[in-house]
Amino acid sequence: MDNTIAAMIVSDPSHTIEESFTAMTDDDALRSMHTSWTTSLDSTRGVERRLSDQRLQNDQLRLIGSAVHISGEGIAILTPAAEAIGPRVAFVNDGFCALYGRTREEIIGQPVSIFGIVERQEAIVSALLDHVFENRPFDGEVTATRKDGSEFELDIHLVPVDDAGQLTHWVGFLRDTTDTRNQIVRLRHEAMYDGLTNLPNRSLLFETLGKAVAAAREANTTVALLLMDLDRFKEVNDTFGHQFGDLLLQQVAFRLRNQLRSIDTVARLGGDEFAIVIPAASDSTALARTARNILNALEQPFVIEQQVLEVGASIGIATFPAHGDDARTLLRRADVAMYAAKQAQLGYAFHRDDVDRHTADQLSLIVEIRSALEHNQFEPYFQPKIHMRSGLMTRAEVLLRWNHPQRGLVSPALFVPVAERTGFIRTITEWLLERTMSQLRTWHDAGAPVHVAVNVSAKSLLDQAFPAKIDALLNRWQMDPRFLKIEITESSIMADPSHALAIMSMLQSLGVRLSVDDFGTGYSSLVHLRELPIDEIKIDQSFVKGMTTSDADAAIVRTVIDLAHNLGKQVCAEGVEDADTWRMLDSMGCDLAQGYFMSAPKSAPELMQWLLDSSWGLNSKPKA
Ligand code: C2E
Ligand code: CA
Ligand code: CA
């Protein structure tokens, strides 16, 4: 609103400045100040104009006058700069006095130094004077001092007012913006800093790293990015609770800060992940030393709520320009290096150019698999196994599906081996077994006594406690063990046959059924096959797919079926993709068939629908 006052004063040529102030003369101080100020003006001009429309003008001016007085903003009118010292204050409203905690007497007649702009901003003061001497409006955000010495943030807006091309005075609008600026500072802080540790967050890290890279490019130096992740944070959180975990993170942040120079940036990227930007990084030996120092600092026991605990960490290092020339690439490479360090338990590792894309991809999968369970990205799919004699679905195999937010459906053939290497497959298998049991329970309660087979990898087989876990699961879900089958690949049995035999025997004694998966690919001997407590052999799809065109494949399939039957085991053919294959298997006496010809793996609701719609579910043989 104050700019409109200025505009009115400036744009209405029908009255003079003198008149404006006459209209404001309720205030005696104002009037006397005015009289002295306007003596230099051509008085005859004023007299002439006072004769016309005086009443209307007076009304308008009175309004303007009171608006100026009640305005919360500081308003000042200054005489034009007559000497080197610049304009002097001729009038101020109450708002102006309140802003500075000064009386009108202390202000009137003073030069612009009365605005109290702090000394450290003398550049702004001279800019203001330059504007004034060149008759140009001035806008500035400054820090100013009150009479009592306290500082506040101030917006100054100075407008020259002229009459018929001659500068008559200046109007200044001053506003205390301390609250607004504090709020902006606070909002920016919240957006850029981690609330728990008060360290920069991911976005600020990204910004800082980008700037550091740009500066290093300019100055021909280097930047190092260290990415760090605690080794046992999840355990701590699970055991002692989140609040405890938060305290640990705060202490970690503190120790990290203490290990670094003030020009280095430590940020928290989220969870237990931290990043460190080291500008003008020296050679890799020095960086390795820094990494070691950080690790040493974190290896000292932490004391939290009388608990003493030890946590290690892994660090991945990528440098500009050697490993990447933008923030994004450096982050990705440091991430890959960090997981390489963690996997190999090296403590820290540099990015290596010879880590090929495949590995990088797998390593980034490792990162993501960890969060996939929490984010509910896994889903069990079920593929029917058809009993060939009856043409009915009596069993199903559970196959894991990962619904990745960016990659889409990720094949288990891709992520299961990765999860196996990190050991995370155990957690996934436990989750899947739980989900499978719940599904079995639902089907059985609905009157469909389906058998379900779960794939179990070699890692789980090495777990001595695995049979006990299965036993507990069956009890909890009140499930007859013979409805659960466990598929173990031939190759994982062959990796450690005596151990596998021990675990399989324990499972068998629980009443659980066992199946050898991918049979034909693992060179197991007949002797082993006879000794193993298995119920079913699954012929690998590579033989089944070729059997209608290759005599050799057909011979292998026939041999396996005969052999299995001689040993008293059932045979399931995998990868049945057409009617010809179905017919050939049927003529060979194969017991079960699984493949796209009948059905691809489906989600549980889709499978239910399929059972209702397809002939495989309706007790009728296929029209093969
Ligand atoms: P697998 O146990 O041999 O499972 C059969 C695979 O063949 C499945 O692939 C299935 O979708 C596919 N398949 C079924 N019928 C046909 C067909 O007619 N033609 C062709 N070309 N393929 C067919 P999927 O689901 O991608 O699984 C791949 C492998 O991942 C599985 O091979 C299994 O070794 C592993 N896997 C899947 N789920 C799990 C799990 O929960 N735990 C473990 N440890 N491994 C799993
Ligand atoms: Ca399988
Ligand atoms: Ca298989």
XYZ file of C-alpha atoms and ligand atoms in Angstrom:
672
model
C 0.000 0.000 0.000
C 2.901 2.354 0.648
C 4.010 2.352 -2.908
C 0.582 3.571 -3.886
C 0.990 6.523 -1.580
C 4.267 7.340 -3.295
C 2.581 6.902 -6.638
C -0.230 9.224 -5.653
C 2.124 11.867 -4.395
C 4.219 11.587 -7.528
C 1.519 11.238 -10.109
C -0.982 13.824 -9.012
C 0.375 17.121 -10.316
C -2.649 19.029 -9.071
C -1.113 19.555 -5.666
C 2.339 20.227 -4.409
C 4.397 18.585 -1.783
C 3.706 21.571 0.383
C -0.016 20.882 0.137
C 0.511 17.266 1.009
C 2.106 18.284 4.201
C -0.480 20.943 4.912
C -2.974 18.170 4.877
C -0.964 16.316 7.467
C -0.557 19.221 9.807
C -2.639 17.755 12.579
C 0.681 16.870 13.915
C 2.470 19.984 15.103
C 5.908 18.537 14.876
C 5.172 17.559 11.362
C 3.964 21.020 10.478
C 7.019 22.825 11.832
C 9.354 20.342 10.229
C 7.535 20.986 7.012
C 7.539 24.626 6.991
C 11.283 24.684 7.237
C 11.605 22.031 4.640
C 9.375 23.674 2.034
C 10.809 27.193 2.229
C 12.990 26.430 -0.711
C 9.948 25.667 -2.850
C 8.338 28.151 -5.114
C 5.586 29.431 -2.914
C 3.587 31.082 -5.656
C 2.988 27.736 -7.301
C 1.483 26.498 -4.075
C -0.774 29.481 -3.690
C -2.155 29.176 -7.227
C -3.084 25.573 -6.851
C -4.548 25.962 -3.426
C -7.291 27.958 -5.038
C -8.753 25.106 -7.036
C -10.673 22.113 -5.686
C -9.197 22.698 -2.313
C -11.791 20.742 -0.383
C -11.526 17.613 -2.439
C -7.767 17.675 -2.260
C -7.774 18.251 1.434
C -9.985 15.216 1.925
C -7.684 13.070 -0.192
C -4.610 14.372 1.497
C -6.011 13.853 4.941
C -6.620 10.239 4.007
C -3.122 9.839 2.722
C -1.778 11.563 5.786
C -3.491 9.256 8.207
C -2.526 6.249 6.133
C 1.100 7.332 6.423
C 0.754 7.764 10.152
C -0.900 4.481 10.952
C 1.236 2.447 8.588
C 3.230 -0.198 10.458
C 5.977 0.385 7.968
C 8.587 3.092 8.489
C 8.071 5.989 6.130
C 10.537 8.854 5.755
C 10.636 11.873 3.520
C 14.046 13.267 2.766
C 15.216 16.500 1.175
C 17.176 16.087 -2.048
C 20.912 15.701 -1.691
C 22.223 19.201 -1.408
C 25.757 18.374 -0.402
C 28.120 15.425 -0.405
C 26.477 14.039 2.693
C 23.306 13.269 0.719
C 19.649 13.712 1.592
C 18.502 14.602 5.083
C 15.403 13.382 6.853
C 12.597 15.926 6.864
C 9.704 13.784 8.043
C 9.155 10.370 9.557
C 6.014 8.558 10.634
C 5.543 6.740 13.953
C 6.417 3.450 12.313
C 9.880 4.769 11.491
C 10.482 5.902 15.088
C 9.304 2.537 16.408
C 11.584 0.682 14.013
C 14.684 2.345 15.491
C 13.474 3.037 19.023
C 14.272 6.716 18.498
C 12.276 9.883 18.975
C 11.363 12.067 16.040
C 13.741 14.751 17.302
C 16.647 12.357 17.132
C 15.859 11.574 13.531
C 14.811 14.753 11.795
C 17.617 16.512 10.005
C 19.905 13.440 9.997
C 21.560 12.068 6.827
C 20.902 8.489 5.564
C 23.284 7.180 8.216
C 20.188 7.285 10.440
C 19.040 4.140 8.571
C 21.614 2.425 10.777
C 22.965 0.068 8.136
C 25.673 -2.020 9.826
C 29.294 -1.183 9.092
C 30.020 -4.524 7.466
C 27.548 -3.550 4.747
C 29.252 -0.299 3.817
C 29.175 -1.424 0.170
C 25.394 -1.228 0.325
C 25.562 2.226 1.891
C 27.716 3.520 -0.945
C 25.424 1.887 -3.517
C 22.511 3.688 -1.867
C 24.333 7.022 -2.079
C 25.269 6.375 -5.712
C 21.613 5.846 -6.511
C 20.630 8.967 -4.651
C 23.190 11.180 -6.397
C 22.104 9.747 -9.756
C 18.416 10.259 -8.899
C 17.680 6.565 -9.274
C 15.331 4.592 -6.996
C 17.083 2.234 -4.573
C 16.030 -1.180 -3.226
C 18.045 -3.056 -0.688
C 17.967 -5.774 1.938
C 20.224 -4.778 4.783
C 20.965 -5.424 8.409
C 20.378 -2.343 10.544
C 21.023 -1.298 14.139
C 18.475 0.160 16.536
C 19.306 2.887 19.058
C 19.943 0.200 21.693
C 22.493 -1.476 19.418
C 20.345 -4.509 18.568
C 20.316 -5.593 14.931
C 17.385 -6.318 12.677
C 16.814 -7.162 9.040
C 15.531 -4.286 6.991
C 14.130 -3.796 3.512
C 14.729 -0.283 2.221
C 12.919 1.159 -0.743
C 13.841 4.757 -1.733
C 11.915 6.611 -4.460
C 12.806 10.016 -5.899
C 9.857 12.354 -6.307
C 10.003 15.101 -8.850
C 7.769 17.927 -9.804
C 7.893 19.081 -13.400
C 11.225 17.351 -13.927
C 12.796 18.785 -10.811
C 13.653 16.498 -7.934
C 11.795 17.735 -4.918
C 12.436 15.025 -2.327
C 12.826 11.344 -1.592
C 10.330 9.002 0.007
C 11.712 6.034 1.877
C 9.780 2.913 2.860
C 11.416 0.749 5.480
C 10.221 -2.619 6.649
C 11.516 -4.936 9.392
C 11.866 -8.336 7.684
C 13.624 -10.146 10.516
C 10.754 -12.598 11.018
C 10.325 -13.312 7.326
C 14.021 -13.768 6.776
C 14.370 -15.952 9.861
C 11.516 -18.048 8.570
C 13.145 -18.376 5.176
C 16.405 -19.354 6.827
C 14.563 -21.892 8.977
C 12.671 -23.355 6.027
C 15.844 -23.623 4.017
C 17.520 -25.314 6.962
C 14.711 -27.820 7.294
C 14.821 -28.573 3.580
C 18.580 -29.001 3.502
C 19.510 -30.561 6.836
C 18.785 -33.848 8.506
C 16.613 -33.264 11.553
C 18.229 -36.005 13.629
C 21.917 -35.213 13.263
C 21.722 -31.656 11.930
C 24.079 -32.725 9.160
C 23.385 -31.701 5.548
C 20.887 -34.060 3.940
C 20.963 -35.757 0.557
C 19.908 -32.691 -1.431
C 22.441 -30.392 0.173
C 25.116 -33.050 -0.238
C 24.272 -33.250 -3.894
C 24.497 -29.475 -4.222
C 27.766 -29.308 -2.282
C 29.302 -32.139 -4.278
C 28.247 -30.487 -7.550
C 29.866 -27.207 -6.493
C 33.022 -28.967 -5.282
C 33.329 -30.748 -8.633
C 32.834 -27.491 -10.543
C 35.448 -25.738 -8.399
C 37.903 -28.626 -8.791
C 37.423 -28.604 -12.547
C 38.173 -24.877 -12.584
C 41.204 -25.161 -10.315
C 42.440 -28.434 -11.800
C 42.280 -30.251 -8.473
C 40.392 -33.285 -7.222
C 37.377 -34.072 -5.034
C 36.785 -37.294 -3.151
C 33.422 -38.691 -2.172
C 33.292 -41.242 0.637
C 30.071 -43.143 1.115
C 29.679 -44.933 4.401
C 27.165 -47.344 5.809
C 27.136 -48.940 9.253
C 27.542 -52.696 9.325
C 25.116 -53.740 12.037
C 22.696 -50.878 12.290
C 19.590 -52.890 11.471
C 20.416 -55.330 14.252
C 20.818 -52.466 16.710
C 17.504 -50.979 15.668
C 15.707 -54.298 15.847
C 17.195 -55.199 19.211
C 17.096 -51.896 21.082
C 14.450 -49.934 19.229
C 14.412 -46.906 16.962
C 15.042 -44.336 19.650
C 18.207 -46.116 20.620
C 19.186 -46.323 16.955
C 18.651 -42.567 16.652
C 21.005 -41.902 19.564
C 23.607 -44.090 17.918
C 23.293 -42.180 14.643
C 23.785 -38.906 16.508
C 26.967 -40.206 18.079
C 28.193 -41.520 14.752
C 27.561 -38.090 13.201
C 29.543 -36.483 16.015
C 32.509 -38.810 15.578
C 32.520 -38.331 11.821
C 32.538 -34.557 12.176
C 35.481 -34.816 14.569
C 37.533 -36.820 12.091
C 37.353 -34.217 9.356
C 38.559 -30.760 8.467
C 36.133 -27.873 8.484
C 36.214 -27.651 4.679
C 35.029 -31.251 4.367
C 31.286 -31.889 4.282
C 29.665 -34.697 6.227
C 26.080 -35.466 5.243
C 23.508 -38.019 6.285
C 21.820 -39.528 3.276
C 19.184 -41.366 5.273
C 19.085 -44.504 7.423
C 22.608 -45.426 8.418
C 24.164 -43.996 5.279
C 26.569 -41.067 5.471
C 28.567 -39.240 2.818
C 31.719 -37.188 3.074
C 32.939 -34.723 0.469
C 36.649 -33.978 0.611
C 37.621 -31.063 -1.636
C 41.179 -30.775 -2.927
C 41.723 -34.397 -1.963
C 45.303 -35.563 -2.045
C 46.426 -38.931 -3.388
C 44.787 -42.271 -2.742
C 47.213 -43.107 0.058
C 46.017 -40.073 2.007
C 42.379 -40.900 1.243
C 42.903 -44.461 2.395
C 44.335 -43.069 5.615
C 41.301 -40.834 6.085
C 39.000 -43.809 5.523
C 40.971 -45.885 8.027
C 40.800 -43.101 10.592
C 37.042 -42.871 10.211
C 36.690 -46.634 10.555
C 38.925 -46.640 13.628
C 36.876 -43.887 15.201
C 33.673 -45.839 14.613
C 35.127 -49.104 15.852
C 35.570 -47.665 19.357
C 32.630 -48.881 21.454
C 29.615 -46.601 21.762
C 27.911 -46.145 25.109
C 24.204 -45.491 24.816
C 21.859 -45.678 27.779
C 24.403 -47.739 29.737
C 24.680 -50.152 26.811
C 28.101 -50.674 25.330
C 27.980 -51.586 21.706
C 30.269 -51.984 18.755
C 29.386 -51.172 15.197
C 31.633 -51.335 12.204
C 31.225 -49.570 8.898
C 32.104 -49.924 5.239
C 33.275 -47.072 3.040
C 33.255 -46.717 -0.730
C 35.417 -44.044 -2.339
C 35.098 -42.360 -5.725
C 37.133 -39.377 -6.858
C 36.809 -36.612 -9.414
C 38.114 -36.660 -12.117
C 39.417 -40.251 -12.003
C 36.093 -42.040 -11.396
C 33.467 -39.701 -12.721
C 32.935 -36.090 -13.630
C 29.590 -35.269 -12.092
C 27.953 -35.677 -8.698
C 25.547 -38.378 -9.847
C 28.235 -40.636 -11.301
C 30.466 -40.199 -8.267
C 27.623 -41.155 -5.927
C 26.813 -44.245 -7.939
C 30.420 -45.351 -8.130
C 31.068 -44.740 -4.439
C 27.928 -46.770 -3.731
C 29.194 -49.692 -5.798
C 32.590 -49.468 -4.114
C 30.914 -49.404 -0.696
C 29.070 -52.653 -1.361
C 32.210 -54.221 -2.741
C 33.939 -53.211 0.515
C 31.103 -54.610 2.590
C 30.925 -57.890 0.717
C 34.638 -58.520 0.861
C 34.760 -57.115 4.423
C 37.551 -54.772 3.399
C 36.458 -51.802 5.475
C 36.907 -49.442 2.570
C 37.292 -49.760 -1.190
C 37.960 -47.408 -4.084
C 35.839 -47.468 -7.179
C 37.458 -49.746 -9.735
C 37.065 -49.139 -13.428
C 37.427 -52.835 -14.066
C 34.246 -53.590 -12.147
C 32.129 -54.259 -15.200
C 28.566 -53.141 -15.765
C 27.194 -56.524 -14.819
C 28.794 -56.375 -11.400
C 27.719 -52.776 -10.934
C 24.180 -53.779 -11.759
C 24.285 -56.693 -9.362
C 25.773 -54.536 -6.656
C 23.066 -51.940 -7.004
C 20.575 -54.809 -6.793
C 22.132 -55.750 -3.459
C 21.324 -52.292 -2.191
C 17.775 -52.460 -3.382
C 16.965 -56.015 -2.315
C 17.507 -54.932 1.267
C 14.637 -52.487 1.061
C 12.411 -54.548 -1.244
C 10.984 -56.630 1.600
C 10.191 -53.590 3.736
C 8.534 -51.881 0.816
C 6.416 -54.874 0.020
C 7.890 -55.295 -3.437
C 8.020 -59.090 -3.326
C 5.051 -61.215 -4.249
C 4.676 -64.975 -4.430
C 3.502 -66.292 -7.814
C 2.209 -69.799 -8.268
C 2.703 -72.052 -11.283
C 0.463 -75.107 -11.593
C 1.968 -78.583 -11.745
C -0.495 -80.777 -13.627
C -1.031 -84.422 -12.753
C -0.789 -85.910 -16.283
C -2.999 -88.955 -15.814
C -5.973 -86.902 -14.605
C -5.119 -83.621 -16.376
C -5.757 -81.769 -13.120
C -3.820 -79.250 -11.178
C -3.013 -80.841 -7.838
C 0.164 -78.933 -7.022
C 1.804 -75.597 -7.533
C 5.301 -74.208 -7.316
C 5.861 -70.873 -5.618
C 8.072 -68.554 -7.644
C 9.225 -65.290 -6.248
C 8.395 -62.061 -8.066
C 10.021 -58.701 -7.410
C 7.972 -55.752 -8.449
C 10.741 -53.170 -8.720
C 9.547 -49.526 -8.877
C 11.938 -48.632 -11.727
C 13.001 -51.897 -13.289
C 9.544 -53.469 -13.385
C 9.299 -57.208 -12.713
C 12.828 -58.396 -11.928
C 13.435 -62.061 -12.700
C 14.378 -64.266 -9.767
C 17.028 -65.732 -12.076
C 18.711 -62.325 -11.730
C 18.208 -61.440 -8.097
C 18.141 -64.839 -6.357
C 21.855 -65.478 -7.049
C 22.645 -61.971 -5.739
C 20.548 -62.536 -2.626
C 22.253 -65.904 -2.152
C 25.697 -64.360 -2.186
C 24.816 -61.780 0.451
C 22.973 -64.285 2.606
C 19.820 -62.185 2.382
C 18.113 -65.107 0.648
C 17.488 -66.607 4.098
C 15.362 -63.670 5.119
C 13.539 -63.762 1.805
C 12.936 -67.520 2.068
C 11.531 -67.146 5.575
C 9.198 -64.425 4.362
C 8.133 -66.523 1.372
C 7.510 -69.618 3.500
C 5.301 -67.569 5.785
C 3.318 -66.184 2.839
C 3.043 -69.647 1.285
C 1.701 -71.132 4.493
C -0.889 -68.429 4.779
C -1.946 -69.102 1.160
C -2.074 -72.858 1.744
C -4.225 -72.283 4.790
C -6.630 -70.153 2.737
C -6.887 -72.732 -0.041
C -7.349 -75.634 2.326
C -9.975 -73.768 4.306
C -11.757 -73.130 1.003
C -11.786 -76.885 0.280
C -8.873 -76.987 -2.221
C -6.181 -79.361 -0.849
C -3.356 -78.048 -3.034
C 0.294 -79.084 -2.514
C 2.826 -76.287 -2.769
C 6.529 -76.540 -3.570
C 8.977 -73.891 -2.364
C 12.463 -73.408 -3.799
C 15.155 -73.474 -1.163
C 18.683 -72.483 -1.954
C 21.947 -74.034 -0.808
C 22.447 -71.255 1.762
C 19.291 -72.282 3.628
C 20.355 -75.855 3.372
C 23.536 -74.988 5.263
C 21.452 -73.528 8.066
C 21.280 -76.178 10.806
C 18.226 -74.496 12.261
C 16.278 -74.672 9.012
C 14.344 -77.900 9.752
C 13.340 -76.551 13.168
C 12.056 -73.363 11.540
C 9.964 -75.380 9.108
C 8.590 -77.451 11.972
C 7.572 -74.330 13.902
C 5.956 -72.897 10.798
C 3.865 -76.005 10.167
C 2.727 -76.032 13.774
C 1.840 -72.386 13.765
C -0.286 -72.724 10.642
C -1.680 -76.115 11.691
C -0.635 -77.515 8.317
C -0.234 -81.172 7.373
C 3.496 -81.406 6.377
C 2.854 -83.521 3.303
C 1.297 -80.511 1.553
C 4.642 -78.710 1.667
C 7.333 -79.685 -0.796
C 10.838 -78.306 -0.841
C 12.676 -78.068 -4.146
C 16.440 -78.237 -3.921
C 18.540 -77.975 -7.054
C 20.684 -80.897 -8.006
C 23.750 -78.658 -8.061
C 23.262 -77.346 -4.528
C 22.914 -80.900 -3.245
C 26.095 -81.852 -5.067
C 27.991 -78.893 -3.594
C 28.062 -80.643 -0.213
C 26.243 -83.990 -0.512
C 26.748 -85.264 3.039
C 25.562 -82.026 4.591
C 22.591 -81.834 2.232
C 21.726 -85.410 3.072
C 21.697 -84.639 6.799
C 19.354 -81.664 6.457
C 17.125 -83.429 3.942
C 16.758 -86.389 6.281
C 15.686 -84.074 9.066
C 13.116 -82.467 6.796
C 11.883 -85.847 5.666
C 11.400 -86.948 9.248
C 9.082 -83.959 9.724
C 6.916 -85.370 6.939
C 7.848 -82.647 4.452
C 8.226 -83.767 0.815
C 11.445 -83.177 -1.114
C 12.176 -82.667 -4.763
C 15.384 -82.471 -6.826
C 15.148 -79.453 -9.101
C 16.841 -78.940 -12.490
C 17.735 -82.583 -12.694
C 20.240 -83.429 -15.430
C 22.373 -80.344 -14.986
C 24.314 -81.291 -11.877
C 26.036 -84.583 -12.767
C 24.754 -86.391 -9.737
C 25.458 -90.053 -9.658
C 22.806 -92.705 -9.567
C 24.129 -93.765 -6.205
C 23.323 -90.398 -4.724
C 19.900 -90.308 -6.217
C 19.105 -93.602 -4.577
C 20.384 -92.498 -1.183
C 18.567 -89.196 -1.095
C 15.255 -89.065 0.776
C 13.447 -87.499 -2.176
C 9.950 -87.960 -3.543
C 10.212 -86.222 -6.879
C 12.688 -85.498 -9.640
C 12.171 -82.461 -11.864
C 13.673 -82.853 -15.321
C 15.381 -79.655 -16.340
C 13.584 -77.645 -19.004
C 16.565 -77.710 -21.353
C 15.876 -81.403 -22.065
C 12.111 -81.082 -22.142
C 12.147 -78.184 -24.603
C 14.352 -80.116 -27.028
C 12.675 -83.527 -26.755
C 10.307 -83.204 -29.741
C 13.108 -82.207 -32.105
C 16.183 -83.920 -30.653
C 16.366 -87.692 -30.296
C 19.142 -87.322 -27.746
C 16.992 -85.090 -25.517
C 14.048 -87.443 -25.885
C 16.298 -90.339 -24.858
C 17.491 -88.485 -21.778
C 13.945 -87.647 -20.703
C 12.849 -91.250 -21.192
C 15.850 -92.543 -19.222
C 15.275 -90.187 -16.315
C 11.588 -91.163 -16.129
C 12.427 -94.867 -16.150
C 15.251 -94.450 -13.675
C 13.126 -92.419 -11.269
C 10.278 -94.918 -11.430
C 12.727 -97.741 -10.743
C 13.809 -95.887 -7.623
C 10.209 -95.335 -6.602
C 10.188 -91.578 -7.269
C 7.817 -89.382 -9.226
C 8.897 -87.298 -12.209
C 7.877 -83.768 -13.083
C 8.777 -82.307 -16.491
C 9.477 -78.576 -16.485
C 9.129 -76.205 -19.444
C 6.267 -77.917 -21.273
C 5.426 -75.342 -23.910
C 3.242 -77.208 -26.437
C 0.785 -80.047 -26.981
C 3.340 -82.259 -28.775
C 5.622 -82.215 -25.757
C 2.669 -82.958 -23.478
C 1.670 -85.978 -25.631
C 5.207 -87.344 -25.793
C 5.651 -87.045 -22.005
C 2.279 -88.679 -21.481
C 3.297 -91.629 -23.649
C 6.546 -91.955 -21.649
C 4.580 -92.228 -18.409
C 5.711 -88.917 -16.919
C 3.772 -88.107 -13.731
C 3.611 -84.335 -13.656
C 4.010 -81.495 -16.117
C 4.677 -77.829 -15.595
C 4.994 -75.167 -18.264
C 3.566 -72.325 -20.284
C 1.421 -74.737 -22.319
C -0.778 -75.124 -19.273
C -0.024 -71.976 -17.355
C 2.646 -69.411 -16.637
C 3.201 -68.511 -12.959
C 0.313 -66.415 -11.634
C -0.548 -64.388 -8.590
C -2.787 -66.211 -6.089
C -6.033 -64.486 -7.203
C -5.165 -65.048 -10.880
C -4.543 -68.694 -10.152
C -7.977 -69.012 -8.537
C -9.584 -67.511 -11.616
C -7.553 -69.804 -13.863
C -8.729 -72.837 -11.899
C -12.335 -71.791 -12.518
C -11.856 -70.977 -16.204
C -9.430 -73.564 -17.589
C -9.969 -77.207 -18.395
C -6.939 -78.051 -16.201
C -8.875 -77.020 -13.204
C -12.142 -78.656 -14.293
C -11.273 -82.286 -14.096
C -11.049 -82.748 -17.874
C -8.093 -83.852 -19.968
C -6.626 -81.316 -22.414
C -7.776 -81.437 -26.013
C -4.197 -82.228 -27.014
P 13.003 -73.036 -11.360
O 12.800 -73.473 -9.963
O 13.558 -74.025 -12.305
O 11.613 -72.463 -11.808
C 11.074 -72.648 -13.074
C 11.315 -71.463 -13.927
O 10.930 -71.741 -15.272
C 10.450 -70.279 -13.500
O 11.172 -69.131 -13.828
C 9.271 -70.400 -14.434
O 8.600 -69.190 -14.634
C 9.920 -70.865 -15.695
N 9.018 -71.578 -16.549
C 7.922 -72.291 -16.184
N 7.336 -72.856 -17.256
C 8.077 -72.487 -18.321
C 7.968 -72.766 -19.741
O 7.060 -73.452 -20.241
N 8.914 -72.244 -20.553
C 9.927 -71.484 -20.042
N 10.822 -70.980 -20.893
N 10.076 -71.211 -18.719
C 9.126 -71.724 -17.876
P 11.334 -68.019 -12.771
O 10.083 -67.876 -12.025
O 11.912 -66.884 -13.499
O 12.366 -68.604 -11.773
C 13.661 -68.799 -12.161
C 14.424 -69.502 -11.085
O 14.561 -68.655 -9.945
C 13.724 -70.705 -10.554
O 13.950 -71.762 -11.422
C 14.390 -70.881 -9.215
O 15.627 -71.503 -9.370
C 14.640 -69.468 -8.793
N 13.612 -69.091 -7.833
C 12.378 -68.607 -8.055
N 11.752 -68.377 -6.890
C 12.610 -68.729 -5.909
C 12.558 -68.734 -4.486
O 11.562 -68.375 -3.870
N 13.655 -69.158 -3.805
C 14.763 -69.584 -4.452
N 15.792 -69.997 -3.721
N 14.856 -69.597 -5.779
C 13.791 -69.178 -6.507
Ca 11.952 -74.944 -8.866
Ca 13.736 -76.001 -12.332
